[in-house]
Short mmCIF file of C-alpha atoms in Angstrom, two decimals:
data_model
loop_
_atom_site.label_atom_id
_atom_site.label_comp_id
_atom_site.label_asym_id
_atom_site.label_seq_id
_atom_site.Cartn_x
_atom_site.Cartn_y
_atom_site.Cartn_z
CA MET A 60 -20.15 -27.58 -27.83
CA GLN A 61 -21.69 -30.92 -28.67
CA LEU A 62 -20.49 -32.13 -32.10
CA PHE A 63 -22.63 -35.28 -32.29
CA ASP A 64 -24.45 -37.51 -29.82
CA SER A 65 -25.91 -40.80 -31.06
CA ARG A 66 -28.34 -40.81 -28.12
CA ASP A 67 -29.79 -37.35 -28.84
CA GLU A 68 -32.55 -36.97 -31.44
CA ARG A 69 -31.16 -33.57 -32.48
CA PHE A 70 -28.24 -35.50 -34.00
CA ARG A 71 -29.74 -38.85 -35.05
CA LEU A 72 -33.34 -39.61 -35.92
CA SER A 73 -34.69 -42.45 -36.09
CA PHE A 74 -33.35 -43.61 -32.78
CA GLY A 75 -32.31 -47.20 -32.02
CA ALA A 76 -32.49 -50.13 -34.43
CA VAL A 77 -34.27 -49.39 -37.71
CA LYS A 78 -36.22 -51.41 -40.24
CA GLU A 79 -34.52 -51.87 -43.63
CA GLY A 80 -35.28 -48.98 -45.97
CA THR A 81 -35.92 -46.52 -43.11
CA ALA A 82 -34.18 -43.19 -43.65
CA VAL A 83 -32.05 -42.10 -40.70
CA LEU A 84 -31.19 -38.40 -40.32
CA PHE A 85 -27.61 -37.75 -39.22
CA ARG A 86 -26.66 -34.24 -38.08
CA ILE A 87 -23.37 -32.85 -36.85
CA CYS A 88 -22.78 -29.42 -35.32
CA LEU A 89 -19.35 -27.93 -36.01
CA PRO A 90 -17.64 -24.79 -34.77
CA ARG A 91 -17.30 -22.17 -37.53
CA SER A 92 -13.65 -21.74 -36.49
CA LEU A 93 -12.97 -25.24 -37.88
CA GLY A 94 -13.43 -23.89 -41.41
CA CYS A 95 -15.33 -26.95 -42.66
CA THR A 96 -15.83 -26.92 -46.43
CA GLY A 97 -17.33 -30.41 -46.73
CA SER A 98 -18.37 -33.40 -44.65
CA ARG A 99 -19.27 -37.03 -45.29
CA LEU A 100 -20.99 -39.84 -43.45
CA THR A 101 -18.63 -42.82 -43.73
CA ILE A 102 -20.56 -46.04 -43.25
CA ARG A 103 -19.94 -49.75 -43.73
CA GLY A 104 -21.87 -52.89 -42.93
CA ASP A 105 -20.42 -56.13 -41.66
CA SER A 106 -21.07 -57.50 -45.15
CA LEU A 107 -20.62 -54.29 -47.20
CA MET A 108 -17.78 -52.19 -48.50
CA GLU A 109 -17.28 -48.78 -46.93
CA ARG A 110 -19.14 -45.92 -48.57
CA ARG A 111 -19.18 -42.16 -48.12
CA ASP A 112 -22.34 -40.10 -48.41
CA GLY A 113 -21.95 -36.33 -48.72
CA MET A 114 -23.56 -34.15 -46.09
CA PHE A 115 -25.05 -30.74 -46.85
CA TRP A 116 -24.68 -27.48 -44.98
CA ALA A 117 -27.99 -27.04 -43.15
CA GLY A 118 -27.68 -23.72 -41.32
CA MET A 119 -26.28 -21.92 -38.35
CA GLU A 120 -26.51 -22.69 -34.63
CA GLY A 121 -26.09 -19.23 -33.14
CA GLU A 122 -23.17 -17.30 -34.61
CA ASP A 123 -20.37 -19.74 -33.82
CA ALA A 124 -21.56 -23.14 -35.06
CA GLU A 125 -23.12 -24.75 -38.13
CA TRP A 126 -25.20 -27.85 -38.86
CA TRP A 127 -24.36 -30.43 -41.52
CA ASP A 128 -27.01 -33.07 -42.39
CA CYS A 129 -27.59 -36.20 -44.45
CA HIS A 130 -30.06 -39.07 -44.66
CA TYR A 131 -29.02 -42.69 -44.96
CA ALA A 132 -31.43 -45.60 -45.51
CA PRO A 133 -29.89 -49.06 -45.03
CA GLU A 134 -31.03 -51.29 -47.86
CA ARG A 135 -30.76 -54.61 -46.04
CA PRO A 136 -30.50 -56.03 -42.51
CA ASP A 137 -26.99 -55.74 -41.15
CA VAL A 138 -24.90 -54.15 -38.45
CA TYR A 139 -23.56 -50.88 -39.83
CA TRP A 140 -20.65 -48.83 -38.48
CA TYR A 141 -20.34 -45.11 -39.11
CA ARG A 142 -18.32 -41.96 -38.42
CA PHE A 143 -17.93 -38.54 -40.02
CA GLU A 144 -15.12 -37.21 -42.24
CA LEU A 145 -14.54 -33.47 -42.44
CA ASP A 146 -12.63 -31.28 -44.90
CA THR A 147 -11.33 -28.40 -42.80
CA ALA A 148 -8.94 -25.46 -43.10
CA ALA A 149 -6.36 -27.65 -41.30
CA GLY A 150 -6.93 -30.70 -43.56
CA LYS A 151 -8.98 -33.87 -43.16
CA ARG A 152 -10.44 -34.48 -39.67
CA TYR A 153 -12.75 -37.13 -38.23
CA LEU A 154 -15.56 -37.18 -35.69
CA CYS A 155 -15.10 -40.42 -33.75
CA ARG A 156 -17.14 -42.13 -31.03
CA GLU A 157 -16.43 -41.71 -27.35
CA ALA A 158 -17.67 -44.26 -24.78
CA ASP A 159 -20.73 -42.14 -23.89
CA GLY A 160 -21.93 -41.93 -27.52
CA THR A 161 -20.69 -38.39 -28.11
CA ALA A 162 -18.04 -37.34 -30.63
CA SER A 163 -14.51 -36.08 -30.44
CA LEU A 164 -12.56 -34.41 -33.22
CA ARG A 165 -9.52 -36.44 -34.34
CA ASP A 166 -6.71 -36.24 -36.90
CA LYS A 167 -7.06 -39.97 -37.69
CA PRO A 168 -10.05 -42.34 -37.96
CA GLY A 169 -11.09 -43.81 -34.62
CA ALA A 170 -13.99 -45.64 -32.99
CA MET A 171 -17.26 -45.79 -34.92
CA TRP A 172 -20.92 -45.73 -33.91
CA GLN A 173 -23.26 -48.66 -34.59
CA LEU A 174 -26.53 -48.67 -36.53
CA THR A 175 -28.51 -51.91 -36.40
CA CYS A 176 -30.92 -52.62 -39.25
CA TYR A 177 -33.50 -55.43 -39.09
CA ALA A 178 -35.63 -57.10 -41.76
CA ALA A 179 -38.89 -55.38 -42.73
CA ASP A 180 -40.85 -58.57 -42.00
CA PHE A 181 -39.32 -59.12 -38.53
CA VAL A 182 -41.92 -59.64 -35.79
CA THR A 183 -41.05 -59.55 -32.11
CA PRO A 184 -42.22 -62.70 -30.30
CA GLY A 185 -45.19 -62.06 -28.01
CA TRP A 186 -44.01 -64.08 -25.01
CA PRO A 187 -41.52 -61.53 -23.56
CA ALA A 188 -43.93 -58.55 -23.78
CA GLY A 189 -43.82 -56.51 -20.58
CA GLY A 190 -41.04 -58.63 -19.10
CA VAL A 191 -37.39 -58.07 -18.32
CA MET A 192 -34.81 -60.40 -19.82
CA TYR A 193 -31.50 -61.04 -18.16
CA GLN A 194 -28.72 -63.56 -18.30
CA ILE A 195 -26.75 -64.78 -15.32
CA PHE A 196 -23.00 -65.16 -15.65
CA PRO A 197 -22.07 -67.19 -12.55
CA ASP A 198 -18.35 -67.10 -13.28
CA ARG A 199 -18.40 -63.30 -13.07
CA PHE A 200 -19.99 -63.15 -9.65
CA PHE A 201 -18.85 -66.24 -7.80
CA SER A 202 -15.47 -67.82 -7.33
CA SER A 203 -15.23 -71.59 -7.62
#
């Protein structure tokens, strides 16, 4: 069962970087056997204190899993870091990021996902439109 996947619009919508003030839907899917009685989106910006936003029970996925949802709208441009805290029958648990963007259930806080928020008045420069940008790192490919 997939608990969360930051690259799947069933779990996170809007996808990618967002403009300040844009509401982002976060959804987690938990096994009923976990006995979750509450969940929170834990989020912090590089320049902000950590905050916890409560998630609400949003329905069943078949007979063995349930959805929990919340919306979060970053108020200003920043790099935000987030994970999920769960109140379960076995105590507090965390959904933490794996390398592929999916989640694993942990007893302690672990790696967080990133949400990038840009200024509402940001305009992409026109010159790179349709192109591919790359950077060469000679020291990584050639020995001297």
